[in-house]
Coordinates of C-alpha atoms in Angstrom, one line a residue:
Chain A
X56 CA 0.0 0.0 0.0
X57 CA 2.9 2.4 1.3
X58 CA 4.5 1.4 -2.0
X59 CA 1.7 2.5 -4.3
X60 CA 1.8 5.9 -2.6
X61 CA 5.5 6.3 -3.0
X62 CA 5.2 5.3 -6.6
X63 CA 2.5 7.5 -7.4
X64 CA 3.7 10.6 -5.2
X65 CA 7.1 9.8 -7.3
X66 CA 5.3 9.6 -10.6
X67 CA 3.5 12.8 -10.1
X68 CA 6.1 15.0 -9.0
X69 CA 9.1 13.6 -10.8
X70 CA 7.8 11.3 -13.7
X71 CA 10.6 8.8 -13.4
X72 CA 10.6 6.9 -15.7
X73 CA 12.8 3.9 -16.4
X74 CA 14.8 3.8 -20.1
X75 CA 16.5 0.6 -20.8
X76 CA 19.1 1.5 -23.2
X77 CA 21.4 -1.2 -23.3
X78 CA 19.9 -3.6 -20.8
X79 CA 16.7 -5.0 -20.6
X80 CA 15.0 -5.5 -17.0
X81 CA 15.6 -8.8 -16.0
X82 CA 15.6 -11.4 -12.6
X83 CA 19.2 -11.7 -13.3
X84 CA 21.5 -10.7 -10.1
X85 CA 23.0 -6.8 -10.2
X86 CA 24.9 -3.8 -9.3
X87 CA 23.2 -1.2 -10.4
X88 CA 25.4 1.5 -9.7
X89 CA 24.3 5.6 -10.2
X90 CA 25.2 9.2 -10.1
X91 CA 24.4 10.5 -7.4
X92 CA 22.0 14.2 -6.8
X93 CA 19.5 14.4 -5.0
X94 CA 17.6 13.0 -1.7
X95 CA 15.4 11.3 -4.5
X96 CA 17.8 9.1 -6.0
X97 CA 17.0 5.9 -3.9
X98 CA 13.3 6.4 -4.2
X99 CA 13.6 7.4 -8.5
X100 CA 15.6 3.7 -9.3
X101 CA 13.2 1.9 -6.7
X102 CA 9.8 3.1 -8.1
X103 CA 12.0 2.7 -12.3
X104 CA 12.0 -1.0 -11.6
X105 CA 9.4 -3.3 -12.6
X106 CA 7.2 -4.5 -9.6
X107 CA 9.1 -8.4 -9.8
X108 CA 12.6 -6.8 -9.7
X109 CA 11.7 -4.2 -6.6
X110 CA 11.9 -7.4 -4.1
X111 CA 14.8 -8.3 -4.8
X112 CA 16.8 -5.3 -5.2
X113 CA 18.4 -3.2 -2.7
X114 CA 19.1 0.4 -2.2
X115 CA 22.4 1.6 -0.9
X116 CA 20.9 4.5 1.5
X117 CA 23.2 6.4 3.7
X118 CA 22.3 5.9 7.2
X119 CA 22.1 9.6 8.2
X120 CA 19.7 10.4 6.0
X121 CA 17.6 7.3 5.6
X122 CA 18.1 6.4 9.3
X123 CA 16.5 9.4 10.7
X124 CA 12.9 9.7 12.1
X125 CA 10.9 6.6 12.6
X126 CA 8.9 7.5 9.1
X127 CA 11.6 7.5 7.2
X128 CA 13.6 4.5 8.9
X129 CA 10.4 2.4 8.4
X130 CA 10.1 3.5 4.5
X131 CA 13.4 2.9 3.7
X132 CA 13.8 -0.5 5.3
X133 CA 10.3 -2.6 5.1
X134 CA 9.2 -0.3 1.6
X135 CA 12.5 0.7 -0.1
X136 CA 14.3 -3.0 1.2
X137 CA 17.4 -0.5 1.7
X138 CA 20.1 -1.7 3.5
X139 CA 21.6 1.6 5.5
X140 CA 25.0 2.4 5.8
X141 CA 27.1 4.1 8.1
X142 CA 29.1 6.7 6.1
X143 CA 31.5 7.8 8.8
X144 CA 32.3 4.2 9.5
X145 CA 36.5 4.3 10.1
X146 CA 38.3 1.0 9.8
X147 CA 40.3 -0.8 7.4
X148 CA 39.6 -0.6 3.4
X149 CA 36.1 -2.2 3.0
X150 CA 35.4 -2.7 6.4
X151 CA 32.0 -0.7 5.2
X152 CA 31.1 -3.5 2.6
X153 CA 29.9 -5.9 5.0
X154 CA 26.2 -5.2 4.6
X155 CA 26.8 -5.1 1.2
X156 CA 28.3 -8.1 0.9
X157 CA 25.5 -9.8 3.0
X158 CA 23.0 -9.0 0.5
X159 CA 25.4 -10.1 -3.0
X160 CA 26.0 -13.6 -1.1
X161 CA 22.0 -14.1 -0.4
X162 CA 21.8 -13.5 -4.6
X163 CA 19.9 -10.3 -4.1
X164 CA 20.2 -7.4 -6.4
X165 CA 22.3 -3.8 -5.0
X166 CA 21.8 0.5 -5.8
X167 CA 25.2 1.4 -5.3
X168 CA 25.8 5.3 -5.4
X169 CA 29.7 4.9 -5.7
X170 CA 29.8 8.8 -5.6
X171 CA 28.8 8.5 -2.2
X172 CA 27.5 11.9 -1.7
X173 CA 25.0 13.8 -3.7
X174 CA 27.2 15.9 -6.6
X175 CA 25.7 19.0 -8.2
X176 CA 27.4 18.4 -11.9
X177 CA 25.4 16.6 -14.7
X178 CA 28.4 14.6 -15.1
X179 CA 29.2 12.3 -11.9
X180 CA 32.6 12.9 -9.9
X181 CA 35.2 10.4 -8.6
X182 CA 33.9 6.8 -7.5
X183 CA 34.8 5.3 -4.5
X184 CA 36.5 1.9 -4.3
X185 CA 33.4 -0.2 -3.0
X186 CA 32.2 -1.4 -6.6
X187 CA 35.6 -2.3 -7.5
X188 CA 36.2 -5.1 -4.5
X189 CA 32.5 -6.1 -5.2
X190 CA 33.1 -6.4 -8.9
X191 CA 36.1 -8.9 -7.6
X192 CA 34.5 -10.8 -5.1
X193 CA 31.4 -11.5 -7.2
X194 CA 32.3 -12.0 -10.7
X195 CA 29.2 -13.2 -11.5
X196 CA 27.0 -10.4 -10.4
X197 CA 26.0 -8.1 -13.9
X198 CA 27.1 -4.2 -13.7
X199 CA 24.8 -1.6 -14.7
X200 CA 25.5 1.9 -15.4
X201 CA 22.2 3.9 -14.4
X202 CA 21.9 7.9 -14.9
X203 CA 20.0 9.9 -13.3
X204 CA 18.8 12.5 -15.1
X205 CA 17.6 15.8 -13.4
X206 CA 17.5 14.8 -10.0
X207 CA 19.8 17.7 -8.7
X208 CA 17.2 20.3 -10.3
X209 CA 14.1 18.9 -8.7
X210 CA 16.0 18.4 -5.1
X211 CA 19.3 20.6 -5.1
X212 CA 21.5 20.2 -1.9
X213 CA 20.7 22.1 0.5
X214 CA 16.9 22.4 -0.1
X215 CA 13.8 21.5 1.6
X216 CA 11.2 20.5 -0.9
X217 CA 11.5 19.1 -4.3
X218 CA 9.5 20.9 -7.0
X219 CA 8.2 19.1 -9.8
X220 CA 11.1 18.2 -12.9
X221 CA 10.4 15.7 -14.7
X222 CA 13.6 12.8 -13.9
X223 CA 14.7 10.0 -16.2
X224 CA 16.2 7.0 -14.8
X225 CA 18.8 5.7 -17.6
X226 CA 19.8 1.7 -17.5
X227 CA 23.2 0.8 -19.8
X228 CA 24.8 -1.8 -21.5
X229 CA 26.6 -4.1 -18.6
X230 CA 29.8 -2.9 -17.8
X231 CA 32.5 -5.7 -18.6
X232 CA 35.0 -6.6 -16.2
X233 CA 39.0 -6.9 -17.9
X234 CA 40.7 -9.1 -16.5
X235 CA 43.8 -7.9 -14.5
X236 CA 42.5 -3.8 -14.6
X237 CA 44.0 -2.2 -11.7
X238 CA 41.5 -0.6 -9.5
X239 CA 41.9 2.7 -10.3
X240 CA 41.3 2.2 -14.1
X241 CA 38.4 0.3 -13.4
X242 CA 36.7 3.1 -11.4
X243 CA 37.5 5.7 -14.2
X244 CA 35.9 3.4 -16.6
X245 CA 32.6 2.6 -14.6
X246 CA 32.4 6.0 -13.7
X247 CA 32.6 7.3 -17.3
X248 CA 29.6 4.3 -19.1
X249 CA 27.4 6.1 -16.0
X250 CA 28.7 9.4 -17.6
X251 CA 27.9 8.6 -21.5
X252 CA 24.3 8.0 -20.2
X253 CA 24.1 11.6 -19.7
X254 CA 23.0 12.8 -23.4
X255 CA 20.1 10.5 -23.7
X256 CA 20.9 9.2 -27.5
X257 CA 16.9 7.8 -27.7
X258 CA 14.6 11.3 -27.4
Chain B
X1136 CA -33.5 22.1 -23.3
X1137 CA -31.5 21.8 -20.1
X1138 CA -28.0 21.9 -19.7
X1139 CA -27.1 18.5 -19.2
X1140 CA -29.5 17.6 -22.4
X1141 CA -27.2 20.1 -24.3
X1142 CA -24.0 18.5 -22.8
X1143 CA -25.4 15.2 -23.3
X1144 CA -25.6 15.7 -26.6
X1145 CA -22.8 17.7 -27.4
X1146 CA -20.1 14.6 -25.9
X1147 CA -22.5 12.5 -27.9
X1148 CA -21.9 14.0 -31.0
X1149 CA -17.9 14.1 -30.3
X1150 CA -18.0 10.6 -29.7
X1151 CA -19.6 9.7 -32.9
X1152 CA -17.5 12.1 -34.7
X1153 CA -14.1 9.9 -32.5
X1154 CA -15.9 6.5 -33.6
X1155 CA -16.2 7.9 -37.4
X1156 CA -11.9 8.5 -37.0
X1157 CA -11.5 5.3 -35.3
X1158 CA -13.3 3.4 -37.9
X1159 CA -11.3 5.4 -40.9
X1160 CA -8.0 5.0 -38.6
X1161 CA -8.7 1.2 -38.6
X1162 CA -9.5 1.1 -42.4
X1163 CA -6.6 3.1 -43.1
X1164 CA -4.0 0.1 -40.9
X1165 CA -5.6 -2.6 -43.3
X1166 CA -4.9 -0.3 -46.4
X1167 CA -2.3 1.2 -46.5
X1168 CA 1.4 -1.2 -46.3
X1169 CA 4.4 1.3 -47.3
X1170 CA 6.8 2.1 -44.1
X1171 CA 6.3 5.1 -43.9
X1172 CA 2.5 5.7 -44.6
X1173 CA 2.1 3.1 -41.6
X1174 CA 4.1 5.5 -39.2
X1175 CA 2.0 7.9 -40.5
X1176 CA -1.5 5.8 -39.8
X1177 CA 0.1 4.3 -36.6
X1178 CA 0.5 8.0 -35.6
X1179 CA -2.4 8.6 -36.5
X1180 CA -4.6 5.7 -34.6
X1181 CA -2.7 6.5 -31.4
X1182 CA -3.7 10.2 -31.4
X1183 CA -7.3 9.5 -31.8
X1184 CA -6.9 6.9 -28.6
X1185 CA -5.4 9.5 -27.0
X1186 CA -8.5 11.6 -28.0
X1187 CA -11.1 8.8 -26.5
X1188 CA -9.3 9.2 -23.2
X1189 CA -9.4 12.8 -23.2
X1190 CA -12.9 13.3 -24.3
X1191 CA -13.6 10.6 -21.0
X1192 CA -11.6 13.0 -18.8
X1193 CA -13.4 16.1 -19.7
X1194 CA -16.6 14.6 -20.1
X1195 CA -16.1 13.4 -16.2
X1196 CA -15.1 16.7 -15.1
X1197 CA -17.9 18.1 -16.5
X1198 CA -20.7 15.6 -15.1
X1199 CA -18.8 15.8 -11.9
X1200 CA -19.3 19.8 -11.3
X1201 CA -17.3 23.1 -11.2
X1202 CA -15.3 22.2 -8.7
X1203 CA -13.8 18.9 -10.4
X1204 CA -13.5 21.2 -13.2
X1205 CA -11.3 23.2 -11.9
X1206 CA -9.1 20.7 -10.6
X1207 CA -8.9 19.1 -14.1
X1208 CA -7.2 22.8 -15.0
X1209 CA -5.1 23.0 -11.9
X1210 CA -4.0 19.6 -13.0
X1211 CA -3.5 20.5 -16.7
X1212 CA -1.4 23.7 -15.4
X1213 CA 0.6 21.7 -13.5
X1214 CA 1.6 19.3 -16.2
X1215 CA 2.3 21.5 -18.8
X1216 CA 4.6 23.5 -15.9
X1217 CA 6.2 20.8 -15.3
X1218 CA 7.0 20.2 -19.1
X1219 CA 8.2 24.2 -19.7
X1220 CA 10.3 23.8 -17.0
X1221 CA 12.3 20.4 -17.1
X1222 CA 12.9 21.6 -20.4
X1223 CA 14.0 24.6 -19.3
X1224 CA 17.5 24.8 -18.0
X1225 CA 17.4 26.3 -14.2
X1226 CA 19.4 25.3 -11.7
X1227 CA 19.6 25.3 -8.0
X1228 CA 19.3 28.8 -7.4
X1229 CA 16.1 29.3 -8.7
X1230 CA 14.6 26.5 -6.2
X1231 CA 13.2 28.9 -4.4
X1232 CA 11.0 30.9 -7.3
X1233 CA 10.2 27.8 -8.6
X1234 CA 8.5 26.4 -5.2
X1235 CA 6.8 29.6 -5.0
X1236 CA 5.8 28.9 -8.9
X1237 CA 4.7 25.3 -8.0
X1238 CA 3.3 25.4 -4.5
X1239 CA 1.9 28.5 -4.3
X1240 CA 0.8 30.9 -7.1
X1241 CA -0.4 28.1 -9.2
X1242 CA -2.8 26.6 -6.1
X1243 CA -3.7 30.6 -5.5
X1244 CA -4.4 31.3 -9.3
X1245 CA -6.9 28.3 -9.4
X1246 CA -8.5 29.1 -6.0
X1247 CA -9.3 32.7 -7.0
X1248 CA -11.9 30.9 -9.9
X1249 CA -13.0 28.5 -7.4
X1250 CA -13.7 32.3 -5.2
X1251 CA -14.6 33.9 -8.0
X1252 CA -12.0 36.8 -6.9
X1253 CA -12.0 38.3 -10.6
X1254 CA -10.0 41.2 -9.4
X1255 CA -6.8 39.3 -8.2
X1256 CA -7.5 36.6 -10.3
X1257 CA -6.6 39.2 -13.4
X1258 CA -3.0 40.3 -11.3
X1259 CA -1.9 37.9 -9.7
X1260 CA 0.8 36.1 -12.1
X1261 CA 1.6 39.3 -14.2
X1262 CA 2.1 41.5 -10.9
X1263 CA 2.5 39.7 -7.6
X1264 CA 4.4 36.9 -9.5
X1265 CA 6.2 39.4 -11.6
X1266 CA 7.3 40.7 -8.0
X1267 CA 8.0 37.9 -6.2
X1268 CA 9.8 35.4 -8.8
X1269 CA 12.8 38.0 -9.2
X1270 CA 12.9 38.5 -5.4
X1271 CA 13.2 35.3 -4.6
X1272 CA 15.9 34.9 -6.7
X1273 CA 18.0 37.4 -6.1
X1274 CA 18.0 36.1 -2.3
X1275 CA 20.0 33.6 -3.5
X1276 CA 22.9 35.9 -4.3
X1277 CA 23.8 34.1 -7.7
X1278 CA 23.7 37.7 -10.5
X1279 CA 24.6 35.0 -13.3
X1280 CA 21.9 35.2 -16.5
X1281 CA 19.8 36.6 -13.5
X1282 CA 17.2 38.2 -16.0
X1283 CA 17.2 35.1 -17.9
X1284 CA 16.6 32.9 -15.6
X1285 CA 13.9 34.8 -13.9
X1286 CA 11.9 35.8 -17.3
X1287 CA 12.0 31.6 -18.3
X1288 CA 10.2 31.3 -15.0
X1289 CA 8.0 34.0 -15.4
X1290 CA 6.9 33.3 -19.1
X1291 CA 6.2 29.6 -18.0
X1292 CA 3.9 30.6 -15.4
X1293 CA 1.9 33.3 -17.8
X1294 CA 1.5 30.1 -20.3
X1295 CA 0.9 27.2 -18.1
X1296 CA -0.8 28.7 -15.0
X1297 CA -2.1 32.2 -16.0
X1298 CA -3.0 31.7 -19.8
X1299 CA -5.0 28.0 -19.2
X1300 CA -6.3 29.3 -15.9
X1301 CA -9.0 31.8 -18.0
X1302 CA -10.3 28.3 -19.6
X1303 CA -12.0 27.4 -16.1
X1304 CA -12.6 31.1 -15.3
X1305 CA -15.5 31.1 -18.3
X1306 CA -17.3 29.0 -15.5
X1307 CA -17.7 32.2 -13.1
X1308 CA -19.1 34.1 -15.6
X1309 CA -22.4 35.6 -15.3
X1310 CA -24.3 35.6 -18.5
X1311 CA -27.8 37.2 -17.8
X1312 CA -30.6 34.7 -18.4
X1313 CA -28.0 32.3 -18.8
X1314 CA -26.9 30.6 -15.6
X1315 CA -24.3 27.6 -15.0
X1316 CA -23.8 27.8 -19.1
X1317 CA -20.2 28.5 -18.2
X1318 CA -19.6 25.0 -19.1
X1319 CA -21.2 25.5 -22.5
X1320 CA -18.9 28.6 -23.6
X1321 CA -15.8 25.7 -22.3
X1322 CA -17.1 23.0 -24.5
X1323 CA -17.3 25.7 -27.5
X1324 CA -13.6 27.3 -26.4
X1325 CA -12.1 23.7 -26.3
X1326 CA -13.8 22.3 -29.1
X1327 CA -13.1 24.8 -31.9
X1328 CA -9.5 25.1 -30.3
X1329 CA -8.7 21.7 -30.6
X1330 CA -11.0 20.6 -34.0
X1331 CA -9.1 23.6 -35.6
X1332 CA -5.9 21.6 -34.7
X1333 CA -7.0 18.3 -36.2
X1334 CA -8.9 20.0 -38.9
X1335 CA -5.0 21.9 -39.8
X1336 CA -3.5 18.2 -39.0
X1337 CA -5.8 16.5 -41.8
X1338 CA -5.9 19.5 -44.2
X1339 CA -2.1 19.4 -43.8
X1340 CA -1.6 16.0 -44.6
X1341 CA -3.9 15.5 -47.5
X1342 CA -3.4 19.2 -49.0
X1343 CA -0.2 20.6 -47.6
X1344 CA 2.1 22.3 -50.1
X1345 CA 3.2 25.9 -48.6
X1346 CA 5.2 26.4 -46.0
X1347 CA 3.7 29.1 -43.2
X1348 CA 6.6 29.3 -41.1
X1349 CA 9.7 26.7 -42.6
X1350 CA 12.4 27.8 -39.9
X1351 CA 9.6 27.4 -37.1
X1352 CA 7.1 24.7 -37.7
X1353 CA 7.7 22.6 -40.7
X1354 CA 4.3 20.9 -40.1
X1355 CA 2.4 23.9 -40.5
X1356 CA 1.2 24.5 -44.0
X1357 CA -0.8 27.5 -45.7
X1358 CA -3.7 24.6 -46.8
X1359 CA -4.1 22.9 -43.9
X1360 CA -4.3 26.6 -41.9
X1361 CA -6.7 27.8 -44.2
X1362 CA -8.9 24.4 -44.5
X1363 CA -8.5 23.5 -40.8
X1364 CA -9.4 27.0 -39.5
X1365 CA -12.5 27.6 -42.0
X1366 CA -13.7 24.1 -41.0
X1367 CA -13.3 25.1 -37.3
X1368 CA -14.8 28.4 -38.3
X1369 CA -18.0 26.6 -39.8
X1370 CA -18.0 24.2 -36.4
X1371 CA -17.9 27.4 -34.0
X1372 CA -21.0 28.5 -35.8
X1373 CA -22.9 25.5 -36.1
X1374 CA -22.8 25.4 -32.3
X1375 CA -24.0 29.0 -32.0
X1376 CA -27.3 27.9 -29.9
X1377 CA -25.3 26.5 -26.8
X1378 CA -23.9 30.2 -26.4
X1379 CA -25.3 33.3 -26.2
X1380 CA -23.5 34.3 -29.6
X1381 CA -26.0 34.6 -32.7
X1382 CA -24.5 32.3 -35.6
X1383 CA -22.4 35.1 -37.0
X1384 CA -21.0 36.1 -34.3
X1385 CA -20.5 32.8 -32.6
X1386 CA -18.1 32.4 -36.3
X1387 CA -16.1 35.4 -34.8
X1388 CA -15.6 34.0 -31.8
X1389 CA -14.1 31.2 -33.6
X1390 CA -12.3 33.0 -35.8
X1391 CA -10.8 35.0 -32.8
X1392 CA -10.2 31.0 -31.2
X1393 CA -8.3 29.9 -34.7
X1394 CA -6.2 32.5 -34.9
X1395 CA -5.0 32.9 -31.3
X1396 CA -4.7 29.6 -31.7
X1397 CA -3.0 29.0 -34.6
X1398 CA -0.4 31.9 -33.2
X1399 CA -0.1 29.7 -30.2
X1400 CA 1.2 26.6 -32.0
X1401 CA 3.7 29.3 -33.7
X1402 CA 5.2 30.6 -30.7
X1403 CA 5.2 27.4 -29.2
X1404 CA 6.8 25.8 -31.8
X1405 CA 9.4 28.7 -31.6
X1406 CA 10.3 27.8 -28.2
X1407 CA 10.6 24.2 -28.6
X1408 CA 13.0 25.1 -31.5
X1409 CA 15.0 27.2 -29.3
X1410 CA 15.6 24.7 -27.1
X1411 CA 16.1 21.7 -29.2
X1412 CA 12.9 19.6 -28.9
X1413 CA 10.4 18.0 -31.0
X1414 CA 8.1 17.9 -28.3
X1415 CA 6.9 18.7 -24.6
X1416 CA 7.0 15.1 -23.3
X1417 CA 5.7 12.0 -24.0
X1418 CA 2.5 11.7 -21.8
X1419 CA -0.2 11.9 -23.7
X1420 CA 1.1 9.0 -26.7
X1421 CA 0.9 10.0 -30.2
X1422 CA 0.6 13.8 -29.3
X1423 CA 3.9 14.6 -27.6
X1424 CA 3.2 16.1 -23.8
X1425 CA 0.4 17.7 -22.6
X1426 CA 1.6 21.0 -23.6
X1427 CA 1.9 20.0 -27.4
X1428 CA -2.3 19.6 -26.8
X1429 CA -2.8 22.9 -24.8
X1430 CA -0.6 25.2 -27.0
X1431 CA -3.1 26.6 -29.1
X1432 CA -5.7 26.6 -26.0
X1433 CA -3.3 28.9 -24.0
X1434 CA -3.2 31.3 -26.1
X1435 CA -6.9 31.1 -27.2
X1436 CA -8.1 31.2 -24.1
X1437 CA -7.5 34.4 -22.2
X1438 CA -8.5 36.0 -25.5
X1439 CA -12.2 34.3 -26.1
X1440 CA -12.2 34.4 -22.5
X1441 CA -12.2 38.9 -22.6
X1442 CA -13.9 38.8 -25.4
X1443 CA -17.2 37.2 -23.9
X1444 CA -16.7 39.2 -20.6
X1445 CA -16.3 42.3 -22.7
X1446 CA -19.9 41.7 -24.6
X1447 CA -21.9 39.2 -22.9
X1448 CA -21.7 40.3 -19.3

């Protein structure tokens, strides 16, 4: 029910709507991983996938956004299936992955914002090194570019209320893994097929 | 004959004239086989579904009261905001304008028809919007294409919100001896607004040869302006008896509806132009976005609108 009302308040401010450009939505097990912009990120992929895929796909939502207020907690974990993360978490180099990692090993679908913070460019900034170690430790697992487009007009930083601008969610072609890429290369490479989303080559 | 006999037959009569297009759409998709007359019919056929679903919508609206009426509008503003301005490239600091665009002079612009507040009604986008927008802005401290940002706002809001709003507002006028026929004058406003578009469409497509305006519109042709708009011409008057127009003059008003029109679609399609795009969006399939349907009406209506104040009231 809480859904339906999400999906409609989303379709009716923001549109939303899903393109599949070079992937077609499918059961299959995923990274999708997106620019990030806007408060509305999370909730824009969510309500883009079909209804079957929406189970079984899981939101990357920082915890000191999403965690906040019992509303919001309860949306984002029983509606959105998000699993929060901590983004001041200190530790050794993927030490914040373990969430992550739960969800990839139970063959569940991830939203990764590899950004991690919301950007106020059209074109996304540097990635952080999370998709990298879980491109290697689960080969398997398909990688999606997804754009966002527009977010960060609707909801800029900093603001209290979106306004209605109409957002696209892009899907890409899967992003191929090289064998032997150094981490760094492979970051830059991700970053830029989320990029070449960004002039939408259908409308 | 009472009003809803007159409504009741007027929808009647568009829907046999929609089931006459369907049933020449659907001879047309058996016909014709080359690729590109089937975009064409395929085009063609989705447009008039579109239609069905409109027609339903405002028929609804109407059986339903003023007050559903009016929402319809607010709704239809809303859209076609939403269209100008995703197309339109602001950025964050104009958040603050556009909230007050969105949240509150839009809601307050349909609330003064529901009040029947004629005198704010007529000021409030073009002064108190004209006031605020700019001051919002510059709160924000960012100078860069100030003006230009704040007239795209501005201009958006006297289309989508102002310009459509005096559709509704023909249902708080007070014709004497004519009560609660504001809905009548809407039917006849929409109906020669939007007939004069397919009329230009089909007059286009079987007749078109001159250009109107190449650089601007290549769609629109001298043909289908003159065979669309005399046909909507002749439709305006053959409705004369749901108004209080006489059959000539009830053609003016059409004429007046055509032509604002037809300068609508120009502008409009000067706009898009400018900014790259075929069309508005993509809601409304085989149309383009709502906007691409309420171009013409925008323009039409604050006109018509005056013009039936002016003489009838």
């Amino acid at each position: 029910m809480i859904d339906l009302v999400l999906i409609g308040l989303t379709r009716f401010l923001v549109g939303g709507q899903a393109r599949w450009i070079g992937a077609s939505p499918d059961m299959r097990q995923r990274i999708y991983f997106a620019n990030h912009a806007s408060h509305l990120d999370t909730l824009l992929i969510w309500s883009a996938l079909p209804r079957q895929l929406r189970g079984s796909t899981h939101p990357i939502a920082a915890a000191d956004y999403w965690g906040k207020g019992k509303v919001r907690r309860h949306i984002a974990l029983k509606v959105l299936n998000a699993v929060l993360v901590d983004r001041a978490t200190q530790g050794p180099p993927g030490a914040a992955l373990a969430p992550l990692r739960g969800v990839l090993a139970e063959g569940e679908s991830l939203v990764l914002f590899p950004e991690g913070t919301r950007g106020n460019e059209r074109l996304p900034g540097p990635f952080k090194s999370g998709l990298y170690w879980l491109s290697q430790e689960f080969p398997e697992v398909e990688l999606i570019p997804t754009y966002l487009d527009n977010p960060s007009r609707a909801f800029p930083k900093g603001t209290f209320l979106p306004v209605p601008i109409s957002c696209t969610v892009r899907f890409g072609a899967p992003l191929l893994r090289r064998a032997g890429e150094e981490k760094d290369a492979f970051l830059d490479r991700a970053r830029a097929a989320v990029g070449a989303l960004a002039s939408d080559p259908v409308s | 004959m009472s009003l809803t006999d007159k409504l009741f037959i007027l929808f009647g009569g568009i829907c046999a004239l929609l089931g006459i297009a369907s049933a020449i759409g659907f001879a047309l998709s058996r016909k014709v086989t080359s690729e590109n007359g089937r975009a064409t019919v395929d085009n063609l056929n989705a447009r008039i579904r579109a239609w069905w679903v409109m027609v339903a919508i405002f028929a609804l609206s109407f059986g339903l009261g003023r007050g559903v009426t009016v929402v319809l509008f607010a709704l239809t503003s809303f859209y076609t905001l939403r269209e100008f301005i995703s197309l339109t490239p602001t950025r964050g600091a104009d958040h603050l304008p556009l909230v007050a665009a969105f949240y509150v002079l839009l809601p307050l612009q349909y609330w003064l028809i529901w009040t029947d507040w004629y005198a704010l009604f007529t000021i409030l986008v073009p002064v108190y919007g004209f006031l605020l927008l700019p001051s919002l802005a510059a709160l924000k401290g960012d100078a860069d294409a100030f003006l230009l940002r704040v007239s795209r706002i501005q201009w958006g809001l006297m289309l989508t919100v102002y310009c459509i709003s005096h559709a509704p507002a023909l249902l708080t006028l007070d014709i004497p001896g004519r009560p609660r026929e504001g809905f009548l004058l809407l039917f006849f406003l929409i109906t020669v607004a939007q007939f004069s578009d397919v009329m230009q469409y089909v007059f286009g497509k079987l007749f078109g040869r001159t250009k109107v305006a190449p650089v601007i519109s290549p769609s629109k042709t001298v043909e289908g302006l003159v065979g669309g708009g005399l046909s909507a011409v002749a439709a305006g008057a053959g409705l004369w008896w749901i108004t209080p127009f006489t059959p000539l003059e009830a053609a003016a008003m059409a004429l007046a509806i055509v032509a604002m029109g037809f300068l609508g679609g120009l502008s409009l399609s000067a706009v898009k132009r400018s900014m790259g795009v075929k069309d508005w969006g993509t809601m409304i399939s085989g149309h383009g976005g709502v906007l691409d349907r309420m171009d013409s009406l925008s323009f039409a209506a604050p006109v018509f609108f005056h013009l039936t104040r002016y003489f009838y009231t």
